[in-house]
């Protein structure tokens, strides 16, 4: 991410990220995203830090045994079953950060309601097939909800699963 993402962080991107976070009651992540976030956010201050540190968080992992970050629950069983149960909880609006195996599993099982793709105006020359939100079993149609053009050149495409 340091090769392409951080150069585009500004007031606009921060405002959109905070808007998404405030509209959610819980945050879902895979283990890798959890470890990055848990090393970054505790101890920070500000609206975003205050919200992310106090909200309910779920980390999907079969290897993580403890979660030190406040209000974090480890989902170590069947991910599809766990997320299906979470989605049935009244008032639960779950935001997911990351695009790895957890996102692919949610897509494959129809558990992703909206997708926000942040397209950065830079090719980073890093990553591999596992970093793409593509796969043979992923065949999901989306309806475009919004296109947000940021002054940095980042375009955020928002879709709803059809």
mmCIF file of C-alpha atoms in Angstrom:
data_model
loop_
_atom_site.group_PDB
_atom_site.id
_atom_site.type_symbol
_atom_site.label_atom_id
_atom_site.label_comp_id
_atom_site.label_asym_id
_atom_site.label_seq_id
_atom_site.Cartn_x
_atom_site.Cartn_y
_atom_site.Cartn_z
ATOM 1 C CA UNK A 1 0.000 0.000 0.000
ATOM 2 C CA UNK A 2 2.871 2.359 0.579
ATOM 3 C CA UNK A 3 3.580 2.317 -3.172
ATOM 4 C CA UNK A 4 0.144 3.543 -4.228
ATOM 5 C CA UNK A 5 -2.331 4.271 -1.449
ATOM 6 C CA UNK A 6 -0.761 6.657 1.052
ATOM 7 C CA UNK A 7 0.182 9.275 -1.538
ATOM 8 C CA UNK A 8 -3.548 9.774 -2.186
ATOM 9 C CA UNK A 9 -4.733 10.213 1.393
ATOM 10 C CA UNK A 10 -6.151 13.682 1.937
ATOM 11 C CA UNK A 11 -9.118 15.417 3.556
ATOM 12 C CA UNK A 12 -11.526 14.030 0.926
ATOM 13 C CA UNK A 13 -10.472 10.405 1.310
ATOM 14 C CA UNK A 14 -10.466 10.744 5.089
ATOM 15 C CA UNK A 15 -13.989 12.228 5.037
ATOM 16 C CA UNK A 16 -15.331 9.397 2.867
ATOM 17 C CA UNK A 17 -13.682 6.729 5.040
ATOM 18 C CA UNK A 18 -15.130 8.331 8.180
ATOM 19 C CA UNK A 19 -18.567 8.559 6.532
ATOM 20 C CA UNK A 20 -18.469 4.803 5.829
ATOM 21 C CA UNK A 21 -17.288 4.011 9.352
ATOM 22 C CA UNK A 22 -19.937 6.169 11.021
ATOM 23 C CA UNK A 23 -22.689 4.565 8.928
ATOM 24 C CA UNK A 24 -21.687 1.135 10.252
ATOM 25 C CA UNK A 25 -22.187 -0.592 13.562
ATOM 26 C CA UNK A 26 -19.429 -3.185 13.108
ATOM 27 C CA UNK A 27 -16.248 -3.793 11.152
ATOM 28 C CA UNK A 28 -15.299 -7.142 9.577
ATOM 29 C CA UNK A 29 -11.726 -7.987 8.574
ATOM 30 C CA UNK A 30 -9.504 -10.890 7.699
ATOM 31 C CA UNK A 31 -6.492 -11.647 9.880
ATOM 32 C CA UNK A 32 -3.981 -9.655 7.841
ATOM 33 C CA UNK A 33 -6.131 -6.504 7.732
ATOM 34 C CA UNK A 34 -6.881 -6.924 11.428
ATOM 35 C CA UNK A 35 -3.186 -7.097 12.307
ATOM 36 C CA UNK A 36 -2.422 -3.946 10.305
ATOM 37 C CA UNK A 37 -5.351 -2.047 11.832
ATOM 38 C CA UNK A 38 -4.706 -3.314 15.384
ATOM 39 C CA UNK A 39 -1.118 -2.080 15.108
ATOM 40 C CA UNK A 40 -2.243 1.291 13.742
ATOM 41 C CA UNK A 41 -5.392 2.567 15.487
ATOM 42 C CA UNK A 42 -5.215 1.906 19.240
ATOM 43 C CA UNK A 43 -3.728 4.922 20.961
ATOM 44 C CA UNK A 44 -4.579 7.334 18.133
ATOM 45 C CA UNK A 45 -7.059 10.156 18.586
ATOM 46 C CA UNK A 46 -9.551 11.917 16.342
ATOM 47 C CA UNK A 47 -12.995 11.132 14.964
ATOM 48 C CA UNK A 48 -11.893 8.147 12.852
ATOM 49 C CA UNK A 49 -9.681 6.650 15.558
ATOM 50 C CA UNK A 50 -12.337 7.176 18.221
ATOM 51 C CA UNK A 51 -14.960 5.408 16.100
ATOM 52 C CA UNK A 52 -12.857 2.474 14.910
ATOM 53 C CA UNK A 53 -11.427 1.841 18.367
ATOM 54 C CA UNK A 54 -14.821 1.732 20.102
ATOM 55 C CA UNK A 55 -16.990 -0.064 17.536
ATOM 56 C CA UNK A 56 -17.564 -3.823 17.404
ATOM 57 C CA UNK A 57 -14.979 -5.590 15.295
ATOM 58 C CA UNK A 58 -14.952 -9.114 13.870
ATOM 59 C CA UNK A 59 -11.848 -10.806 12.541
ATOM 60 C CA UNK A 60 -12.149 -13.941 10.421
ATOM 61 C CA UNK A 61 -9.223 -16.206 11.235
ATOM 62 C CA UNK A 62 -8.487 -19.848 11.875
ATOM 63 C CA UNK A 63 -5.013 -19.057 13.217
ATOM 64 C CA UNK A 64 -5.493 -16.031 15.475
ATOM 65 C CA UNK A 65 -6.092 -17.110 19.077
ATOM 66 C CA UNK A 66 -6.407 -13.768 20.885
ATOM 67 C CA UNK A 67 -7.490 -10.317 19.809
ATOM 68 C CA UNK A 68 -6.093 -7.530 21.966
ATOM 69 C CA UNK A 69 -7.833 -4.669 20.144
ATOM 70 C CA UNK A 70 -10.898 -3.500 22.103
ATOM 71 C CA UNK A 71 -14.298 -4.909 21.152
ATOM 72 C CA UNK A 72 -12.878 -7.548 18.787
ATOM 73 C CA UNK A 73 -14.408 -10.986 18.335
ATOM 74 C CA UNK A 74 -12.570 -13.723 16.442
ATOM 75 C CA UNK A 75 -14.694 -15.670 13.968
ATOM 76 C CA UNK A 76 -12.779 -18.948 13.851
ATOM 77 C CA UNK A 77 -15.529 -21.269 12.663
ATOM 78 C CA UNK A 78 -17.462 -21.331 9.419
ATOM 79 C CA UNK A 79 -17.207 -17.800 7.994
ATOM 80 C CA UNK A 80 -20.361 -18.047 5.883
ATOM 81 C CA UNK A 81 -22.419 -19.207 8.858
ATOM 82 C CA UNK A 82 -20.942 -16.548 11.161
ATOM 83 C CA UNK A 83 -21.526 -13.662 8.741
ATOM 84 C CA UNK A 84 -25.022 -14.913 7.906
ATOM 85 C CA UNK A 85 -25.827 -14.824 11.628
ATOM 86 C CA UNK A 86 -24.300 -11.348 12.039
ATOM 87 C CA UNK A 87 -26.315 -10.007 9.102
ATOM 88 C CA UNK A 88 -29.533 -11.291 10.699
ATOM 89 C CA UNK A 89 -28.869 -9.291 13.868
ATOM 90 C CA UNK A 90 -31.321 -6.345 13.943
ATOM 91 C CA UNK A 91 -29.549 -3.018 13.469
ATOM 92 C CA UNK A 92 -26.213 -4.592 12.540
ATOM 93 C CA UNK A 93 -24.654 -2.792 9.572
ATOM 94 C CA UNK A 94 -21.276 -4.336 8.821
ATOM 95 C CA UNK A 95 -18.470 -2.597 6.970
ATOM 96 C CA UNK A 96 -15.702 -4.813 5.659
ATOM 97 C CA UNK A 97 -12.141 -3.646 5.116
ATOM 98 C CA UNK A 98 -9.904 -5.646 2.797
ATOM 99 C CA UNK A 99 -10.235 -7.555 -0.458
ATOM 100 C CA UNK A 100 -8.581 -10.904 0.246
ATOM 101 C CA UNK A 101 -9.987 -14.345 1.024
ATOM 102 C CA UNK A 102 -12.731 -13.028 3.323
ATOM 103 C CA UNK A 103 -14.110 -10.680 0.643
ATOM 104 C CA UNK A 104 -13.952 -13.444 -1.954
ATOM 105 C CA UNK A 105 -15.836 -15.818 0.343
ATOM 106 C CA UNK A 106 -18.538 -13.207 1.007
ATOM 107 C CA UNK A 107 -18.906 -12.549 -2.720
ATOM 108 C CA UNK A 108 -19.072 -16.238 -3.589
ATOM 109 C CA UNK A 109 -21.877 -16.792 -1.069
ATOM 110 C CA UNK A 110 -23.938 -13.672 -1.804
ATOM 111 C CA UNK A 111 -23.123 -12.049 1.529
ATOM 112 C CA UNK A 112 -21.691 -8.807 0.184
ATOM 113 C CA UNK A 113 -24.410 -6.183 -0.211
ATOM 114 C CA UNK A 114 -22.339 -3.268 -1.468
ATOM 115 C CA UNK A 115 -18.898 -2.933 -2.968
ATOM 116 C CA UNK A 116 -16.875 0.284 -2.960
ATOM 117 C CA UNK A 117 -13.936 0.119 -5.345
ATOM 118 C CA UNK A 118 -11.277 2.778 -4.875
ATOM 119 C CA UNK A 119 -9.485 3.180 -8.199
ATOM 120 C CA UNK A 120 -6.155 4.959 -7.777
ATOM 121 C CA UNK A 121 -4.508 6.729 -10.722
ATOM 122 C CA UNK A 122 -1.275 4.768 -10.356
ATOM 123 C CA UNK A 123 0.026 1.333 -11.286
ATOM 124 C CA UNK A 124 2.091 0.001 -8.408
ATOM 125 C CA UNK A 125 3.773 -2.971 -10.087
ATOM 126 C CA UNK A 126 3.241 -5.167 -7.021
ATOM 127 C CA UNK A 127 0.930 -7.976 -5.979
ATOM 128 C CA UNK A 128 -0.249 -11.097 -7.662
ATOM 129 C CA UNK A 129 -3.376 -13.067 -8.578
ATOM 130 C CA UNK A 130 -4.321 -13.478 -4.911
ATOM 131 C CA UNK A 131 -4.556 -9.707 -4.594
ATOM 132 C CA UNK A 132 -7.286 -9.433 -7.211
ATOM 133 C CA UNK A 133 -10.975 -9.533 -6.460
ATOM 134 C CA UNK A 134 -11.398 -12.024 -9.263
ATOM 135 C CA UNK A 135 -11.758 -15.776 -9.391
ATOM 136 C CA UNK A 136 -13.413 -18.555 -11.306
ATOM 137 C CA UNK A 137 -16.133 -19.017 -8.689
ATOM 138 C CA UNK A 138 -16.921 -15.302 -8.412
ATOM 139 C CA UNK A 139 -19.771 -14.408 -10.708
ATOM 140 C CA UNK A 140 -21.697 -11.538 -9.168
ATOM 141 C CA UNK A 141 -23.633 -8.834 -10.966
ATOM 142 C CA UNK A 142 -23.703 -5.332 -9.498
ATOM 143 C CA UNK A 143 -25.758 -2.208 -10.014
ATOM 144 C CA UNK A 144 -23.874 1.080 -10.015
ATOM 145 C CA UNK A 145 -24.997 3.300 -7.139
ATOM 146 C CA UNK A 146 -22.526 6.167 -7.276
ATOM 147 C CA UNK A 147 -19.325 7.454 -8.810
ATOM 148 C CA UNK A 148 -17.319 9.792 -6.626
ATOM 149 C CA UNK A 149 -14.403 11.614 -8.252
ATOM 150 C CA UNK A 150 -11.888 12.982 -5.784
ATOM 151 C CA UNK A 151 -9.563 15.856 -6.553
ATOM 152 C CA UNK A 152 -6.584 13.508 -6.038
ATOM 153 C CA UNK A 153 -7.693 11.524 -9.091
ATOM 154 C CA UNK A 154 -9.039 8.623 -7.018
ATOM 155 C CA UNK A 155 -12.428 7.434 -8.232
ATOM 156 C CA UNK A 156 -14.720 5.554 -5.843
ATOM 157 C CA UNK A 157 -17.192 3.295 -7.612
ATOM 158 C CA UNK A 158 -20.046 2.173 -5.387
ATOM 159 C CA UNK A 159 -22.104 -0.852 -6.380
ATOM 160 C CA UNK A 160 -24.968 -2.862 -4.886
ATOM 161 C CA UNK A 161 -25.086 -6.605 -5.490
ATOM 162 C CA UNK A 162 -27.985 -7.346 -7.860
#
